[in-house]
Short mmCIF file of C-alpha atoms in Angstrom, two decimals:
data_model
loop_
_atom_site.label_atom_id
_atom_site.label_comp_id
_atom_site.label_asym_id
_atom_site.label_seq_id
_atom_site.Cartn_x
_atom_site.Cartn_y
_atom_site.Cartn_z
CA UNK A 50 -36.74 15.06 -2.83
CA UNK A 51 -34.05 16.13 -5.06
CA UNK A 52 -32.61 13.17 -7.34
CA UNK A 53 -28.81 14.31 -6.89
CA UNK A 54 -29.39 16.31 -3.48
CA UNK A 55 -26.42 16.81 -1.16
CA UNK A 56 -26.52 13.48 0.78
CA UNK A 57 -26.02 11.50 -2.55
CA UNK A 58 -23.22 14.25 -3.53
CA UNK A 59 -21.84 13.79 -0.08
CA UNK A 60 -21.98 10.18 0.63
CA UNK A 61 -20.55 9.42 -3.25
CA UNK A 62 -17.95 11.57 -2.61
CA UNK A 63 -16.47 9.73 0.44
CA UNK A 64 -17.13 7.13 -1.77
CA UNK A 65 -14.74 8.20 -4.10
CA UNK A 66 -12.58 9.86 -1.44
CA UNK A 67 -12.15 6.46 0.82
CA UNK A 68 -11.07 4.60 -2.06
CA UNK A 69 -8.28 6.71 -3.06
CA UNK A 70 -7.30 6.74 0.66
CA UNK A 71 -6.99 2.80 0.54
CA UNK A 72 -4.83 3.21 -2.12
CA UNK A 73 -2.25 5.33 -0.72
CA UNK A 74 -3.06 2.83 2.19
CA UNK A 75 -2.20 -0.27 0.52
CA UNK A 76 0.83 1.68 -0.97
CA UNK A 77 2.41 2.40 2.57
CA UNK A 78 1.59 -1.36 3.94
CA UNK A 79 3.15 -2.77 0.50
CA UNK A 80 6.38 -0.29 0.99
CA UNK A 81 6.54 -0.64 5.04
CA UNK A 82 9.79 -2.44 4.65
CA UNK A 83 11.77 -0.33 1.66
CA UNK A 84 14.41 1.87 2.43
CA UNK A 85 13.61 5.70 1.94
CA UNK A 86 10.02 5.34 1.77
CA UNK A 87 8.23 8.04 3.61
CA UNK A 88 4.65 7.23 4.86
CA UNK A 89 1.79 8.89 3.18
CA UNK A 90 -1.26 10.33 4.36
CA UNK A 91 -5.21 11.64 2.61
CA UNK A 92 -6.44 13.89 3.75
CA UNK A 93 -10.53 14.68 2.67
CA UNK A 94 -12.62 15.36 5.62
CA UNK A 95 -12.16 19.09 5.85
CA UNK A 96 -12.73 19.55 2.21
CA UNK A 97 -15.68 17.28 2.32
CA UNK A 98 -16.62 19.28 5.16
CA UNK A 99 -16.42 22.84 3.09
CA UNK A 100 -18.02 20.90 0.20
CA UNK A 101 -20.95 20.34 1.98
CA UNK A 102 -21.70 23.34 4.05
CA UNK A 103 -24.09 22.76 6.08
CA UNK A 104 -25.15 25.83 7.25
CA UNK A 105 -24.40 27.76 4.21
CA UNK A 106 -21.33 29.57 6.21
CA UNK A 107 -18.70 29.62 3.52
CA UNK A 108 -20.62 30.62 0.51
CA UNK A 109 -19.97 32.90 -1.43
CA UNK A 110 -22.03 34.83 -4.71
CA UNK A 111 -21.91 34.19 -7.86
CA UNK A 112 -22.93 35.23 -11.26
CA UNK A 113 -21.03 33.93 -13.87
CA UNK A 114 -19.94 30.18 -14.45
CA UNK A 115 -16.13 31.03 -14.69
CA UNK A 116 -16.46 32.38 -11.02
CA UNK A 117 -14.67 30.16 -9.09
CA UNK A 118 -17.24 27.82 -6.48
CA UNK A 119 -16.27 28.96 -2.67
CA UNK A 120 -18.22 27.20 -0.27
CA UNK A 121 -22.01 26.80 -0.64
CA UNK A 122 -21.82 22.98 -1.52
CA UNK A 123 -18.74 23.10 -4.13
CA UNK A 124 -18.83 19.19 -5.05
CA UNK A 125 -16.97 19.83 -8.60
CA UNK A 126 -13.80 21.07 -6.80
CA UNK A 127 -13.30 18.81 -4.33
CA UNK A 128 -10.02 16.57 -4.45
CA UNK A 129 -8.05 15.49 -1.49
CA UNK A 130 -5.01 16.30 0.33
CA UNK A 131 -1.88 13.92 -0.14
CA UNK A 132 1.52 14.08 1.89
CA UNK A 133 3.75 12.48 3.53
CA UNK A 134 3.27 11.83 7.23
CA UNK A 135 5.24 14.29 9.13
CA UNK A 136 5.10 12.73 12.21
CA UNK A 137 6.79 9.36 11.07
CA UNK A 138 9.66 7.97 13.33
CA UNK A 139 12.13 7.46 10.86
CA UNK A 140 13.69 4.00 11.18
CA UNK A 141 17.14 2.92 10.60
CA UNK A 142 16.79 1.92 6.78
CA UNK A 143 15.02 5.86 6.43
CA UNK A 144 11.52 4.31 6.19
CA UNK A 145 8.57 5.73 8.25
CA UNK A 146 6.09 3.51 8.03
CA UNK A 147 4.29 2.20 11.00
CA UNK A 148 2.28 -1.29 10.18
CA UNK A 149 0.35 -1.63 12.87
CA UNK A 150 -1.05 1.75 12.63
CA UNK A 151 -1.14 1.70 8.70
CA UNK A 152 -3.49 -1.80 9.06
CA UNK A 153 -5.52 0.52 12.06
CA UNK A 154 -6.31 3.31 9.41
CA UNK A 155 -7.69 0.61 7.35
CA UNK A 156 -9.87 -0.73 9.22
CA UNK A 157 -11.04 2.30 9.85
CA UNK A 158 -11.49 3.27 6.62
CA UNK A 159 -13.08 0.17 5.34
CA UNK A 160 -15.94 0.23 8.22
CA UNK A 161 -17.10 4.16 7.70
CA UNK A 162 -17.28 2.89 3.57
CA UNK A 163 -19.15 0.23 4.56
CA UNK A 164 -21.23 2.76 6.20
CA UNK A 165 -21.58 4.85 3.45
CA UNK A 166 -22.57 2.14 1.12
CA UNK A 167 -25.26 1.36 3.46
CA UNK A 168 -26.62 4.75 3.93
CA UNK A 169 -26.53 5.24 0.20
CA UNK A 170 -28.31 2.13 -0.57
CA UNK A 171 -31.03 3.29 2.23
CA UNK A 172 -31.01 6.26 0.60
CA UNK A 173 -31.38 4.52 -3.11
CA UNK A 174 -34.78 2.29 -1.24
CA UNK A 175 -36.19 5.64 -0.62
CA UNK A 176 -36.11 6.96 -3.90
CA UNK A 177 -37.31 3.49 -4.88
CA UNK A 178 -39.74 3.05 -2.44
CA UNK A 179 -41.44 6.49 -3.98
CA UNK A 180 -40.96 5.82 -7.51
CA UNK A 181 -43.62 2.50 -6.99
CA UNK A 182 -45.49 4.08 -4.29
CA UNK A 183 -48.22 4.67 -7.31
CA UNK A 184 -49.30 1.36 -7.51
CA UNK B 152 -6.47 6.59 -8.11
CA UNK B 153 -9.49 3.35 -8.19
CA UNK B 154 -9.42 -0.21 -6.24
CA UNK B 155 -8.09 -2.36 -9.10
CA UNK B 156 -4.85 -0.16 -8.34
CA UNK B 157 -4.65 -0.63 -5.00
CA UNK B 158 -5.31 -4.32 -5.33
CA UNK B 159 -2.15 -4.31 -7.91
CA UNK B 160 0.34 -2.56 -4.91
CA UNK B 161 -0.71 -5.12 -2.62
CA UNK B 162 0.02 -7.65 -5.24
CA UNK B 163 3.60 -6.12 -5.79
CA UNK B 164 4.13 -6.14 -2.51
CA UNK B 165 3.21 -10.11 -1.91
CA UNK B 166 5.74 -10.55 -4.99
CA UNK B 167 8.63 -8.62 -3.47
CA UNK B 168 8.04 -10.25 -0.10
CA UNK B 169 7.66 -14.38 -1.83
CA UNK B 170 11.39 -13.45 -3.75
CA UNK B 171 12.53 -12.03 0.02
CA UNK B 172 11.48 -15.53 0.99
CA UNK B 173 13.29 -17.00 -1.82
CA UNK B 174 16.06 -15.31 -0.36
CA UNK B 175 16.06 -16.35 2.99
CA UNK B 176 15.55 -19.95 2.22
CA UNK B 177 18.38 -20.10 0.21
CA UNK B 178 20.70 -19.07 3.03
CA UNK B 179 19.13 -21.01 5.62
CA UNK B 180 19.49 -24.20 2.95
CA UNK B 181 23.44 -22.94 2.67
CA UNK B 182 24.40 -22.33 6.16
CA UNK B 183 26.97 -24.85 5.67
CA UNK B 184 27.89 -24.79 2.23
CA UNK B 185 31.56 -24.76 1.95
CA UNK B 186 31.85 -24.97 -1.62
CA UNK B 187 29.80 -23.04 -4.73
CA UNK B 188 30.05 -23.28 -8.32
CA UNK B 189 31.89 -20.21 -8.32
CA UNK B 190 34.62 -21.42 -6.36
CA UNK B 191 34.65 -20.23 -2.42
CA UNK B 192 31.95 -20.18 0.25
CA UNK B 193 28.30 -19.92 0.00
CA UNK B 194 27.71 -16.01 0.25
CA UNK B 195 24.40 -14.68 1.99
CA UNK B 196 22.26 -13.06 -0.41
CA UNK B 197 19.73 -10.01 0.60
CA UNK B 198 17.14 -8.79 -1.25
CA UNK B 199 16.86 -5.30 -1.78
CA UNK B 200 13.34 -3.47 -1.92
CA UNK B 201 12.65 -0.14 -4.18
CA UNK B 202 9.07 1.38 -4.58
CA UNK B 203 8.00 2.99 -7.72
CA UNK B 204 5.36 5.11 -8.77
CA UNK B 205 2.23 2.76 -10.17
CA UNK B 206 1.79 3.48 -13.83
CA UNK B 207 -1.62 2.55 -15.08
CA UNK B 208 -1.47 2.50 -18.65
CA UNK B 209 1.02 3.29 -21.23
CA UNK B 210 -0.50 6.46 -22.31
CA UNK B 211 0.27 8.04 -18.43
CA UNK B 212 3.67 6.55 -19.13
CA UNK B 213 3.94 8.39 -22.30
CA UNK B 214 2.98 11.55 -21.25
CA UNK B 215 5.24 11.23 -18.34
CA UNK B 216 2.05 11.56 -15.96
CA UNK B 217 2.85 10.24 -12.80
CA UNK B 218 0.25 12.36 -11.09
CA UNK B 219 -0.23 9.42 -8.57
CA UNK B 220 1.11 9.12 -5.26
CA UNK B 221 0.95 5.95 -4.27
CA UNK B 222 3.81 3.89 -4.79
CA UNK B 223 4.18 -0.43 -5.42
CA UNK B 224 7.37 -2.53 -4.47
CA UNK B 225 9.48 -4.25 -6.14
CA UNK B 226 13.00 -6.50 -5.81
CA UNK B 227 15.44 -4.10 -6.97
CA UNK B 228 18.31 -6.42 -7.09
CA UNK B 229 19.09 -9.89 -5.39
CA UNK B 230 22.60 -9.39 -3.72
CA UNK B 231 25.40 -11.32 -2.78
CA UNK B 232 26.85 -9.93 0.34
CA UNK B 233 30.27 -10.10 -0.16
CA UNK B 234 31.52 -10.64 3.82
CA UNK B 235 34.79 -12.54 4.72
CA UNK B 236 33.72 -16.39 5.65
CA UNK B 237 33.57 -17.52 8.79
CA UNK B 238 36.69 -19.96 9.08
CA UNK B 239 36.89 -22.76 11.81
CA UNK B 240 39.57 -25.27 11.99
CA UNK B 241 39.14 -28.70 10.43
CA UNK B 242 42.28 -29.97 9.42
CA UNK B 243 40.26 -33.38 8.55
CA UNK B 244 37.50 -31.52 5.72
CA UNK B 245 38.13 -32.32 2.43
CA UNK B 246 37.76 -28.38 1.72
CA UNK B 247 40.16 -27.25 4.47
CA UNK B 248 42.87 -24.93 2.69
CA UNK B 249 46.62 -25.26 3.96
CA UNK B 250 46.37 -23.93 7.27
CA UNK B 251 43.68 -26.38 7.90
CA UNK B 252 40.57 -24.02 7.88
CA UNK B 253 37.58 -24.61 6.34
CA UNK B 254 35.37 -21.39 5.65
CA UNK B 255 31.84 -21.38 5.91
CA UNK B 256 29.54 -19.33 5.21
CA UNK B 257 28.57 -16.19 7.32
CA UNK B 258 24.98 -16.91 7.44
CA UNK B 259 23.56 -16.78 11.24
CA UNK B 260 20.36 -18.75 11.23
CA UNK B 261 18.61 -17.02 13.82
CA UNK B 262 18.91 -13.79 11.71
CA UNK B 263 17.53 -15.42 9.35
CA UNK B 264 14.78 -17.28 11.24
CA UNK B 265 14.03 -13.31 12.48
CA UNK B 266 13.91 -11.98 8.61
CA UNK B 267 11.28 -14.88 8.14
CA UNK B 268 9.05 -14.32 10.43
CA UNK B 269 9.22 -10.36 9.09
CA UNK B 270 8.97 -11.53 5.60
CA UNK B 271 5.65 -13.43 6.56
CA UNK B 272 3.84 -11.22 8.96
CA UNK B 273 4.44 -8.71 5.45
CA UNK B 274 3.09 -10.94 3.44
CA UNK B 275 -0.08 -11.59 5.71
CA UNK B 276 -0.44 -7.56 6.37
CA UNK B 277 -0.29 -7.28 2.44
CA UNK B 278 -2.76 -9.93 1.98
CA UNK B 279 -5.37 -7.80 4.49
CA UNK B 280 -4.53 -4.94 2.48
CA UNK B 281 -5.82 -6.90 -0.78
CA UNK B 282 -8.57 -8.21 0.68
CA UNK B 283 -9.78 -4.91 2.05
CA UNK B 284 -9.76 -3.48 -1.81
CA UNK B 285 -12.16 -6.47 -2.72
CA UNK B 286 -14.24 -6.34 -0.37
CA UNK B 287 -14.47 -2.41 -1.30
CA UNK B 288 -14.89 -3.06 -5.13
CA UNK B 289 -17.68 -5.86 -4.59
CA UNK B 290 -19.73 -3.81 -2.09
CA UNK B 291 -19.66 -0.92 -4.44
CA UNK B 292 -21.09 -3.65 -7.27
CA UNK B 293 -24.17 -3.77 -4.76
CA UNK B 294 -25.08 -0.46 -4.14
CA UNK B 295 -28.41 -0.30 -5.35
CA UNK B 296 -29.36 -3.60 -5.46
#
């Protein structure tokens, strides 16, 4: 077993990647009331997805470093997609925010982290577990 | 973008929504204040929210760097609405003008009562939100323990 193979790539980047979407999470529930503000959304799955390639689909050759990384497991690249929610219903003060769903989102969020702590710890016990298995 | 910053919006945001509060009090206290230090009616006052691009350190705010999206709250301004009082006739008041009419100030309680509740079920929402990025930065203190 690899010591940085794709599953510890993977899971540290949704690490990484559901900790920048609490942030812009936090940002919409602390501006759900100010006038203007436009609700904003991450995006990483897809890119995660691409990133990890499972099946080797979207890779592409390369021989020389400056080549840019397409496909094939492209961790270095990978940064997420931020916007503002086009399908907000604009309220009277011009804000788009929607609470409910906003506090939703972050549940969500916070549960598949949890999960990814977990499976990287599991993952971490492995590793571990082989490292002592001399004795 | 990290947890510390989220935990900072969230912290704006309880801020901006305690000086709402402030606020709101104040005008439900003065419902029926006839007569200010500045001469006249008590005059509602409304807090006015702006968010702002969080700044982590001063050498992103040097460079100009505001490469992050997310966005904290503040209290722009405290206002004084400045609406015509609500006069009623009480010839008796010691602060009735000529006519008899003593003006009061245009402060409906039940708008008020309304903006509270908002204010708090913010607060609380905010407060979830902060709690969240804890929980996040102290689980990611255990990962390989």
């Amino acid at each position: 077993m690899e010591l940085n193979d794709k599953t510890l790539k993977s899971l540290a980047a949704s690490l990484n990647m559901r900790q920048m979407r609490q942030e812009i999470i936090a940002s919409n529930v602390a501006n759900s009331e100010t006038p203007d503000y436009k609700s904003k959304r991450l995006d990483f799955e897809e890119a995660l997805a691409r990133a990890i390639d499972l099946d080797k689909s979207q890779a592409m050759k390369t021989s020389d470093e400056k080549h840019y990384n397409v496909g094939g497991g492209g961790f270095k690249s990978l940064s997420p997609q931020v916007y503002e929610d086009p399908n907000g219903d604009i309220g009277v003060d011009g804000n788009t925010v929607d609470r409910d769903k906003e506090m939703a989102k972050m549940a969500e969020n916070k549960i598949l982290f949890d999960a990814s702590i977990q499976l990287f710890n599991k993952k971490m016990g492995l590793l571990k577990y082989i490292l002592n298995s001399e004795k | 973008m990290d947890v510390l910053t989220s935990m900072k919006i969230s912290s704006s945001a309880l801020s901006a929504n305690k000086k709402r509060l402030g606020a709101i009090s104040s005008n439900i206290a003065n419902a029926q204040t006839t007569q200010t230090q500045e001469g006249g009616p008590y005059r509602r006052k409304v807090v006015v929210f702006e968010s702002r691009p969080v700044q982590e350190n001063f050498s992103e705010t040097l460079e100009n760097e505001i490469n992050r999206k997310s966005e904290s709250v503040r209290v722009k301004d405290v206002v004084s609405l400045n609406e015509p009082p609500h006069l009623k006739y009480e010839p008796s008041h010691p602060h009735a003008n000529k006519d008899g009419y003593v003006a009061y100030p245009k402060v409906n309680v039940m708008t008020e009562m309304a903006d509270l509740i908002s204010a708090q079920r913010s607060y609380e929402a905010n407060i979830s939100a902060f709690k969240t990025s804890k929980s996040m930065a102290l689980k990611s203190l255990e990962i390989g323990k």
